[in-house]
């Protein structure tokens, strides 16, 4: 596992929503998501080549620049068709919106 400092956010929230959900009045939030989890960087790179994040039963490779989920497992399973994952910045907590050193354990 890499312990090098990286210039990407330490934490994101992943929202699992129905694919057909329209934009409405802004991005989806945890209250309207089918499932959500706050994930933190592991300091590793996933198979997709992007940083790996995990927490709350989710393991995701996330492109931190575009906030795109490049790979996602929920409780060890792939996401069903018709569902989509959205990435939002966490509203609070250390490292929520800035670059910090990744978790080392």
XYZ file of N, CA and C in Angstrom, residues 6-12 38-42 52-54 90 93-103:
81
model
N -0.957 12.403 -1.713
C -1.606 12.590 -3.007
C -2.472 13.838 -2.970
N -2.554 14.561 -4.104
C -3.315 15.812 -4.146
C -4.797 15.609 -4.442
N -5.405 14.545 -3.972
C -6.834 14.354 -4.196
C -7.562 14.271 -2.859
N -8.872 14.532 -2.893
C -9.633 14.530 -1.637
C -9.545 13.188 -0.913
N -9.551 13.266 0.381
C -9.456 12.072 1.215
C -10.795 11.358 1.328
N -11.888 12.082 1.163
C -13.204 11.530 1.455
C -14.236 12.037 0.458
N -15.141 11.146 0.073
C -16.297 11.480 -0.751
C -17.511 10.784 -0.170
N -20.116 7.176 3.065
C -18.930 8.026 3.021
C -17.744 7.087 2.877
N -16.948 7.333 1.847
C -15.783 6.499 1.574
C -14.512 7.331 1.713
N -13.458 6.688 2.173
C -12.170 7.359 2.346
C -11.116 6.662 1.509
N -10.118 7.426 1.106
C -9.043 6.863 0.307
C -8.280 5.815 1.098
N -7.893 4.761 0.403
C -7.107 3.704 1.037
C -5.617 3.924 0.820
N -8.380 4.311 -4.971
C -9.408 3.446 -4.380
C -9.911 4.082 -3.089
N -11.235 4.058 -2.930
C -11.908 4.576 -1.744
C -12.782 3.461 -1.187
N -12.939 3.412 0.143
C -13.842 2.418 0.704
C -14.446 2.888 2.009
N -18.066 15.499 0.719
C -18.665 15.406 2.045
C -18.768 16.802 2.631
N -15.943 17.443 8.136
C -14.938 16.464 8.544
C -13.571 16.817 8.009
N -12.532 16.311 8.662
C -11.174 16.594 8.225
C -10.905 16.008 6.851
N -10.320 16.814 5.997
C -9.988 16.352 4.664
C -11.172 16.272 3.732
N -12.319 16.821 4.140
C -13.531 16.686 3.342
C -13.393 17.286 1.963
N -12.783 18.427 1.851
C -12.696 19.035 0.526
C -11.272 19.387 0.134
N -10.318 19.057 0.964
C -8.934 19.389 0.641
C -8.079 18.153 0.525
N -6.873 18.372 0.076
C -5.939 17.253 -0.070
C -5.298 16.948 1.269
N -5.273 15.694 1.624
C -4.618 15.272 2.851
C -3.898 13.963 2.586
N -3.141 13.545 3.558
C -2.434 12.272 3.428
C -3.435 11.137 3.551
N -3.336 10.114 2.699
C -4.273 9.008 2.761
C -4.134 8.177 4.028
N -5.170 7.438 4.330
C -5.183 6.535 5.476
C -4.124 5.465 5.263
